[in-house]
Amino acid sequence: MDLNSASTVVLQVLTQATSQDTAVLKPAEEQLKQWETQPGFYSVLLNIFTNHTLDINVRWLAVLYFKHGIDRYWRRVAPHALSEEEKTTLRAGLITNFNEPINQIATQIAVLIAKVARLDCPRQWPELIPTLIESVKVQDDLRQHRALLTFYHVTKTLASKRLAADRKLFYDLASGIYNFACSLWNHHTDTFLQQVSSGNEAVILSSLERTLLSLKVLRKLTVNGFVEPHKNMEVMGFLHGIFERLKQFLECSRSIGTDNVCRDRLEKTIILFTKVLLDFLDQHPFSFTPLIQRSLEFSVSYVFTEVGEGVTFERFIVQCMNLIKMIVKNYAYKPSKNFEDSSPETLEAHKIKMAFFTYPTLTEICRRLVSHYFLLTEEELTMWEEDPEGFTVEETGGDSWKYSLRPCTEVLFIDIFHEYNQTLTPVLLEMMQTLQGPTNVEDMNALLIKDAVYNAVGLAAYELFDSVDFDQWFKNQLLPELQVIHNRYKPLRRRVIWLIGQWISVKFKSDLRPMLYEAICNLLQDQDLVVCFLSALKELVFKVSPYLETMFTLLFQLLQQVTECDTKMHVLHVLSCVIERVNMQIRPYVGCLVQYLPLLWKQSEEHNMLRCAILTTLIHLVQGLGADSKNLYPFLLPVIQLSTDVSQPPHVYLLEDGLELWLVTLENSPCITPELLRIFQNMSPLLELSSENLRTCFKIINGYIFLSSTEFLQTYAVGLCQSFCELLKEITTEGQVQVLKVVENALKVNPILGPQMFQPILPYVFKGIIEGERYPVVMSTYLGVMGRVLLQNTSFFSSLLNEMAHKFNQEMDQLLGNMIEMWVDRMDNITQPERRKLSALALLSLLPSDNSVIQDKFCGIINISVEGLHDVMTEDPETGTYKDCMLMSHLEEPKVTEDEEPPTEQDKRKKMLALKDPVHMVSLQQFIYEKLKAQQEMLGEQGFQSLMETVDTEIVTQLQEFLQGF
């Protein structure tokens, strides 16, 4: 592609590709796709996105296509790989100027430079780091910032590489540039601190941005750049200096407003300081030992004393608490029961901890946690009043749980109380003593203090086992509090129910259960309290199984008596909770409910939310009844049919619960029925929706495959395959993985029919492997699918390889070699032990072979095999021999405890499937031995020895150790 003549054409097509008109957009995208493999295309893109006079959207698109090309065509082994000459030109062009004016484009350029660096730095790109270092020294603000942004992304990417050789290169890089990185960070930090009092927000923000970026670079170098960082004075000097810098930045918050961009950046920088400490502690606990004392002093002073007043914020407090928690819990700092068996490093760290956590310090921490951080806030009280169920869900953990203050304080309390229970038990008991007797309902502060102390007593239930006479406390204190009916007491009654739920499995006499049950029944008779105490009751209902019949009858009567739709819904939720908790024990008592639900379903035709509650109840009923739920099919299957039919208006409300009911019905079905198979006709439109319910849809498809693969695939595989092919064109990465897992399961369950049924998808998978799919989780699934075909259906693999060779216009052997090379290169993408063993078995199945291409890849196959052995082999300490831990026996039957759910019918089917799966039936150790022996017999001793010499000596030594005794 000639640069001069092509630039105008490519620019025109890129402009069309930014159009909102699909008639213009689609042809432009197709043209760009054809150019992806043309020599010179990426040089044209580079010229376009570095031309600041062009339209921003066009430049943005050019960057994205360039980044896409790196992922697909930069590797030497990729089909249509870029030439070394063009790559050299592109590398030089990428770092010629760091003057991109648009932030978003600058970030994308930094990311794509980092992608190239991951593959080429330092061997093919030795000038990258020196160029970046020089560029961050320039005085021009824009160039300096862009170079620093790129420096960060390159450092971040190189730090993430995990192979030993790559780690060594990064250690060398870190040692070489650490001093410069420290100086750079100190310079930008000092500049910011000098400018913060100026009041010029733009100048402050610019300086703070550079401080943040340089700190991000230092974080990666500090945490990932040294094997023994405590031996490096610069590293330890930087870490020790963090605390003083943190104080300076926290003080800066007094002079920066609470609601502007500068404040946001300042808080991010403060949090980044704490992340450096947390990451370093996580990766290098013994190197962190000299920092333990200072970390604890700093965190405790800012979180539990007046030092932090006016300068701390919630996320910072959470981080400080996490730091304290990680030091308290760190196993590296816990000596063995026999101190003499502990390492000197462990004893030193333990000594520092013990010296810090004195009685006064622990007492103050405990009191502040309970009396300050455990108190319900005005916002929480309002939420409790308006939405008790929502409040409880939020309190017990949502998406932001990790960074939420309340759960963090509770976890810290639990960890510290567990570690220092002898010291803290008397402190908590004293707090309990001060709260004996009723509390004035007008004294809101006293009610909140009592709620906080009860929370602490519940969290510390196991530690207080020998110190609290809970039975007496229940009778004399807690039971009377449940009987206080004042509105202000509602949160406290809910806390009492929760507290009893915490203690009932720890210490609670059986003869007190009737009193508890009576109290619960009183709560259930009040319709308002049914709503208020629903969540708290979930902790208790399964503990009162001797009274199950009475409770269930009472709830069922309440369900029939109430007339309000909302109340019926709440009662159904409680019923569902009871059924869920007692599971199979519910079977003798559900007859009346099973008979009533069809009537209630018919009556609720105009009340879709009530029907949702019925669906939830049915879900738990099916789970409780197990295989006996088949008797419900005359009612159950039409309900599923209606709820999941997108042509019916009610599906808008019922679809999510209907899909869940469909799934549990399949999981508990003992066998396929024509009616159950027929419902699958609803699936195709559901897949076209591409909604948030796709994950459940995939689980349902998997359920059918496990239930009756042959009948299901023969009936629906053609249409399903068409739907999957359409989905794969536009679905997210996670969605691709879900689709491919279905295919993988079909191949696992039915190795002969599966590949035939999903034949149109397998070339897509093969192509993804050859082109080096960039997303690790997708690549892992590709390799899982191809591993199944290669291992369990060799003839189909051969025909697939032949088909792909024609498509790629390559020889079959050459294509096979490329696939093996990519497989070996991307093995680290596979994290599941089963898939890793599958990969080893699949590649080994190519042996013995006299094929020169396979022999050329022999070293890689052995490397993968030894990695697999490390994954699956466990050593018997008595005999010193190794055993494949993934092998399963027909004799193994899982033992189900009283508190565990029994296996579903699908669980049993999966167990039977595993007993036929090579991953669980073939010893990897023996398989390797047999394949190597066969290869030796084919080549002769001398030829085989020559082949083995291509393998690293350390790998050979490990292999020999694993194969001892063969």
Short mmCIF file of C-alpha atoms in Angstrom, two decimals, residues 664-961:
data_model
loop_
_atom_site.label_atom_id
_atom_site.label_comp_id
_atom_site.label_asym_id
_atom_site.label_seq_id
_atom_site.Cartn_x
_atom_site.Cartn_y
_atom_site.Cartn_z
CA VAL A 664 -33.92 -25.31 38.25
CA THR A 665 -36.59 -27.50 36.62
CA LEU A 666 -33.96 -28.85 34.23
CA GLU A 667 -31.39 -29.27 37.01
CA ASN A 668 -33.84 -31.36 39.05
CA SER A 669 -35.42 -33.27 36.19
CA PRO A 670 -34.77 -37.04 36.34
CA CYS A 671 -35.31 -37.41 32.58
CA ILE A 672 -36.36 -35.51 29.49
CA THR A 673 -40.05 -35.37 28.55
CA PRO A 674 -41.55 -34.29 25.21
CA GLU A 675 -43.18 -31.28 26.90
CA LEU A 676 -39.93 -30.18 28.56
CA LEU A 677 -38.09 -30.53 25.26
CA ARG A 678 -40.80 -28.57 23.42
CA ILE A 679 -40.41 -25.49 25.65
CA PHE A 680 -36.97 -24.94 24.10
CA GLN A 681 -38.77 -23.42 21.12
CA ASN A 682 -38.87 -20.24 23.24
CA MET A 683 -35.06 -20.02 23.28
CA SER A 684 -34.26 -18.68 19.81
CA PRO A 685 -36.11 -15.35 20.29
CA LEU A 686 -34.50 -15.05 23.75
CA LEU A 687 -31.05 -15.32 22.24
CA GLU A 688 -31.94 -12.64 19.70
CA LEU A 689 -32.79 -10.27 22.56
CA SER A 690 -29.14 -10.33 23.73
CA SER A 691 -30.36 -9.13 27.13
CA GLU A 692 -28.88 -9.39 30.60
CA ASN A 693 -30.59 -12.80 30.87
CA LEU A 694 -28.25 -14.39 28.32
CA ARG A 695 -26.15 -15.99 31.05
CA THR A 696 -29.20 -17.88 32.37
CA CYS A 697 -30.15 -18.84 28.80
CA PHE A 698 -26.72 -20.41 28.32
CA LYS A 699 -27.13 -22.32 31.59
CA ILE A 700 -30.48 -23.63 30.36
CA ILE A 701 -28.91 -24.78 27.09
CA ASN A 702 -26.18 -26.52 29.07
CA GLY A 703 -28.91 -28.12 31.21
CA TYR A 704 -30.50 -29.67 28.13
CA ILE A 705 -27.12 -30.91 26.90
CA PHE A 706 -26.44 -32.62 30.24
CA LEU A 707 -29.99 -33.99 30.42
CA SER A 708 -30.34 -35.51 26.96
CA SER A 709 -27.61 -34.43 24.56
CA THR A 710 -28.44 -36.69 21.62
CA GLU A 711 -32.17 -35.96 21.49
CA PHE A 712 -31.66 -32.27 22.19
CA LEU A 713 -28.88 -31.73 19.65
CA GLN A 714 -30.67 -33.66 16.92
CA THR A 715 -33.78 -31.51 17.46
CA TYR A 716 -32.36 -28.05 18.02
CA ALA A 717 -28.61 -27.92 17.19
CA VAL A 718 -29.01 -26.49 13.67
CA GLY A 719 -31.08 -23.51 14.79
CA LEU A 720 -28.98 -23.08 17.93
CA CYS A 721 -25.80 -23.02 15.88
CA GLN A 722 -27.25 -20.31 13.63
CA SER A 723 -28.16 -18.23 16.68
CA PHE A 724 -24.66 -18.67 18.10
CA CYS A 725 -23.02 -17.62 14.83
CA GLU A 726 -25.07 -14.40 14.85
CA LEU A 727 -24.33 -13.78 18.53
CA LEU A 728 -20.58 -14.18 18.08
CA LYS A 729 -20.55 -11.28 15.61
CA GLU A 730 -21.76 -8.71 18.13
CA ILE A 731 -21.61 -10.15 21.65
CA THR A 732 -19.29 -9.05 24.46
CA THR A 733 -16.18 -10.97 25.44
CA GLU A 734 -18.01 -12.57 28.36
CA GLY A 735 -20.83 -13.55 26.02
CA GLN A 736 -18.39 -15.18 23.60
CA VAL A 737 -17.02 -17.24 26.46
CA GLN A 738 -20.53 -18.37 27.45
CA VAL A 739 -21.34 -19.43 23.87
CA LEU A 740 -18.09 -21.35 23.57
CA LYS A 741 -18.64 -23.06 26.93
CA VAL A 742 -21.90 -24.46 25.57
CA VAL A 743 -20.01 -25.83 22.57
CA GLU A 744 -17.31 -27.18 24.89
CA ASN A 745 -19.91 -28.97 27.02
CA ALA A 746 -21.55 -30.45 23.92
CA LEU A 747 -18.16 -31.80 22.81
CA LYS A 748 -17.49 -33.16 26.29
CA VAL A 749 -20.88 -34.87 26.62
CA ASN A 750 -21.05 -36.12 23.05
CA PRO A 751 -17.59 -36.16 21.35
CA ILE A 752 -18.97 -37.70 18.16
CA LEU A 753 -22.22 -35.81 17.58
CA GLY A 754 -21.09 -32.52 19.19
CA PRO A 755 -18.48 -31.53 16.57
CA GLN A 756 -20.87 -32.38 13.75
CA MET A 757 -23.69 -30.31 15.24
CA PHE A 758 -21.52 -27.26 15.94
CA GLN A 759 -19.30 -27.63 12.86
CA PRO A 760 -19.98 -24.03 11.62
CA ILE A 761 -18.52 -22.56 14.84
CA LEU A 762 -15.29 -24.60 14.98
CA PRO A 763 -13.53 -22.75 12.09
CA TYR A 764 -14.22 -19.53 14.01
CA VAL A 765 -12.51 -21.08 17.05
CA PHE A 766 -9.57 -22.36 15.00
CA LYS A 767 -9.09 -18.94 13.38
CA GLY A 768 -9.16 -17.27 16.82
CA ILE A 769 -6.34 -19.54 18.03
CA ILE A 770 -4.19 -19.04 14.94
CA GLU A 771 -4.61 -15.26 15.04
CA GLY A 772 -3.76 -15.11 18.73
CA GLU A 773 -7.05 -13.95 20.28
CA ARG A 774 -6.12 -11.02 22.52
CA TYR A 775 -8.52 -11.67 25.42
CA PRO A 776 -7.04 -14.38 27.68
CA VAL A 777 -10.40 -15.71 28.87
CA VAL A 778 -11.63 -16.11 25.26
CA MET A 779 -8.36 -17.72 24.18
CA SER A 780 -8.58 -20.13 27.12
CA THR A 781 -12.05 -21.21 25.98
CA TYR A 782 -10.92 -21.54 22.36
CA LEU A 783 -8.18 -23.90 23.50
CA GLY A 784 -10.65 -25.84 25.65
CA VAL A 785 -12.95 -26.39 22.66
CA MET A 786 -10.10 -27.33 20.31
CA GLY A 787 -8.56 -29.56 22.97
CA ARG A 788 -11.78 -31.59 23.12
CA VAL A 789 -11.87 -32.03 19.34
CA LEU A 790 -8.20 -32.92 19.06
CA LEU A 791 -8.26 -35.38 21.96
CA GLN A 792 -11.64 -37.04 21.52
CA ASN A 793 -12.41 -36.85 17.80
CA THR A 794 -9.14 -37.06 15.84
CA SER A 795 -10.78 -37.70 12.47
CA PHE A 796 -12.94 -34.59 12.79
CA PHE A 797 -9.88 -32.55 13.78
CA SER A 798 -8.08 -33.73 10.65
CA SER A 799 -10.97 -32.69 8.41
CA LEU A 800 -11.16 -29.32 10.22
CA LEU A 801 -7.42 -28.80 9.75
CA ASN A 802 -7.78 -29.59 6.05
CA GLU A 803 -10.67 -27.12 5.72
CA MET A 804 -8.72 -24.34 7.50
CA ALA A 805 -5.60 -24.99 5.40
CA HIS A 806 -7.66 -24.24 2.29
CA LYS A 807 -9.07 -21.10 3.87
CA PHE A 808 -5.64 -19.80 4.94
CA ASN A 809 -4.01 -21.01 1.71
CA GLN A 810 -1.38 -22.87 3.74
CA GLU A 811 -0.11 -26.41 3.97
CA MET A 812 -1.81 -28.48 6.65
CA ASP A 813 1.49 -29.17 8.43
CA GLN A 814 2.43 -25.50 8.45
CA LEU A 815 -0.98 -24.55 9.88
CA LEU A 816 -0.76 -27.29 12.50
CA GLY A 817 2.67 -26.03 13.50
CA ASN A 818 1.36 -22.46 13.85
CA MET A 819 -1.52 -23.69 15.98
CA ILE A 820 0.77 -25.66 18.30
CA GLU A 821 3.13 -22.70 18.61
CA MET A 822 0.30 -20.34 19.53
CA TRP A 823 -1.14 -22.94 21.93
CA VAL A 824 2.19 -23.23 23.75
CA ASP A 825 2.70 -19.45 23.73
CA ARG A 826 -0.75 -18.74 25.20
CA MET A 827 -0.90 -21.61 27.70
CA ASP A 828 -0.69 -19.07 30.54
CA ASN A 829 -4.12 -17.77 29.46
CA ILE A 830 -5.61 -21.01 30.77
CA THR A 831 -6.17 -20.83 34.53
CA GLN A 832 -8.56 -23.77 35.09
CA PRO A 833 -6.62 -26.92 36.07
CA GLU A 834 -9.00 -29.14 34.08
CA ARG A 835 -8.39 -27.19 30.88
CA ARG A 836 -4.64 -27.12 31.48
CA LYS A 837 -4.59 -30.90 31.80
CA LEU A 838 -6.84 -31.18 28.75
CA SER A 839 -4.34 -29.09 26.74
CA ALA A 840 -1.48 -31.35 27.79
CA LEU A 841 -3.45 -34.50 26.87
CA ALA A 842 -4.56 -33.01 23.55
CA LEU A 843 -1.09 -31.95 22.42
CA LEU A 844 0.42 -35.23 23.61
CA SER A 845 -2.18 -37.09 21.52
CA LEU A 846 -0.24 -35.87 18.46
CA LEU A 847 2.56 -38.24 19.52
CA PRO A 848 4.10 -40.52 18.41
CA SER A 849 4.74 -38.82 15.11
CA ASP A 850 7.39 -38.76 12.41
CA ASN A 851 5.94 -35.48 11.14
CA SER A 852 8.78 -32.95 11.06
CA VAL A 853 6.48 -30.09 12.09
CA ILE A 854 5.25 -31.91 15.20
CA GLN A 855 8.82 -32.92 16.04
CA ASP A 856 9.84 -29.28 15.62
CA LYS A 857 7.23 -28.36 18.26
CA PHE A 858 8.19 -31.30 20.51
CA CYS A 859 9.91 -29.00 23.02
CA GLY A 860 6.76 -26.90 23.46
CA ILE A 861 4.57 -29.99 23.86
CA ILE A 862 6.84 -31.31 26.61
CA ASN A 863 6.90 -27.91 28.33
CA ILE A 864 3.09 -27.87 28.41
CA SER A 865 3.04 -31.46 29.66
CA VAL A 866 5.41 -30.72 32.54
CA GLU A 867 3.38 -27.63 33.43
CA GLY A 868 0.34 -29.91 33.48
CA LEU A 869 2.12 -32.34 35.78
CA HIS A 870 2.90 -29.52 38.19
CA ASP A 871 -0.79 -28.59 38.13
CA VAL A 872 -2.26 -32.03 38.81
CA MET A 873 0.34 -34.16 40.58
CA THR A 874 0.36 -34.43 44.35
CA GLU A 875 3.03 -36.22 46.33
CA ASP A 876 2.19 -38.95 48.81
CA PRO A 877 4.30 -38.01 51.87
CA GLU A 878 4.53 -41.66 52.99
CA THR A 879 5.61 -43.29 49.73
CA GLY A 880 7.20 -40.28 48.03
CA THR A 881 5.34 -41.16 44.81
CA TYR A 882 3.19 -38.83 42.71
CA LYS A 883 -0.51 -39.20 41.95
CA ASP A 884 -2.76 -37.37 39.48
CA CYS A 885 -5.20 -35.57 41.78
CA MET A 886 -7.79 -35.18 39.01
CA LEU A 887 -8.40 -38.90 38.61
CA MET A 888 -11.86 -39.91 39.80
CA SER A 889 -13.20 -43.26 40.95
CA HIS A 890 -16.65 -44.79 40.67
CA LEU A 891 -16.42 -45.45 44.38
CA GLU A 892 -16.17 -41.78 45.34
CA GLU A 893 -19.51 -40.56 46.68
CA PRO A 894 -19.68 -37.01 48.06
CA LYS A 895 -20.72 -36.88 51.69
CA VAL A 896 -23.48 -34.35 52.26
CA THR A 897 -23.72 -32.82 55.72
CA GLU A 898 -27.00 -31.75 57.27
CA ASP A 899 -26.39 -28.09 56.39
CA GLU A 900 -25.43 -28.77 52.77
CA GLU A 901 -27.84 -29.01 49.88
CA PRO A 902 -28.10 -32.51 48.42
CA PRO A 903 -26.82 -32.94 44.85
CA THR A 904 -29.33 -32.16 42.12
CA GLU A 905 -30.11 -34.59 39.31
CA GLN A 906 -27.83 -32.48 37.10
CA ASP A 907 -25.01 -32.77 39.66
CA LYS A 908 -25.37 -36.53 39.42
CA ARG A 909 -25.31 -36.37 35.63
CA LYS A 910 -22.14 -34.28 35.71
CA LYS A 911 -20.53 -36.80 38.06
CA MET A 912 -21.34 -39.64 35.67
CA LEU A 913 -20.00 -37.57 32.79
CA ALA A 914 -16.74 -36.89 34.66
CA LEU A 915 -16.30 -40.65 35.07
CA LYS A 916 -16.10 -40.89 31.25
CA ASP A 917 -13.99 -37.75 30.74
CA PRO A 918 -10.31 -38.38 29.80
CA VAL A 919 -9.36 -35.43 32.04
CA HIS A 920 -10.61 -37.41 35.05
CA MET A 921 -10.01 -40.95 33.80
CA VAL A 922 -6.55 -40.77 32.17
CA SER A 923 -3.43 -40.38 34.29
CA LEU A 924 -1.38 -37.56 32.76
CA GLN A 925 1.76 -39.11 34.21
CA GLN A 926 1.11 -42.46 32.54
CA PHE A 927 -0.10 -40.84 29.31
CA ILE A 928 3.16 -38.89 28.97
CA TYR A 929 5.21 -42.01 29.66
CA GLU A 930 3.33 -44.05 27.07
CA LYS A 931 3.57 -41.33 24.42
CA LEU A 932 7.29 -40.80 24.99
CA LYS A 933 7.91 -44.52 24.92
CA ALA A 934 6.00 -44.83 21.64
CA GLN A 935 7.95 -41.88 20.20
CA GLN A 936 11.20 -43.55 21.26
CA GLU A 937 10.18 -46.81 19.58
CA MET A 938 9.33 -44.95 16.39
CA LEU A 939 12.58 -42.94 16.15
CA GLY A 940 15.02 -45.26 17.84
CA GLU A 941 17.22 -44.37 20.81
CA GLN A 942 19.50 -41.96 18.96
CA GLY A 943 16.70 -40.11 17.17
CA PHE A 944 14.68 -39.85 20.34
CA GLN A 945 17.67 -38.56 22.29
CA SER A 946 18.19 -35.85 19.68
CA LEU A 947 14.57 -34.86 20.09
CA MET A 948 14.87 -34.72 23.89
CA GLU A 949 17.93 -32.47 23.58
CA THR A 950 15.65 -29.74 22.20
CA VAL A 951 14.00 -29.58 25.64
CA ASP A 952 15.45 -27.40 28.42
CA THR A 953 17.54 -29.52 30.82
CA GLU A 954 15.63 -28.25 33.85
CA ILE A 955 12.34 -29.32 32.27
CA VAL A 956 13.82 -32.74 31.47
CA THR A 957 14.96 -33.12 35.09
CA GLN A 958 11.47 -32.27 36.37
CA LEU A 959 9.94 -34.71 33.88
CA GLN A 960 12.24 -37.49 35.01
CA GLU A 961 11.31 -36.84 38.63
#
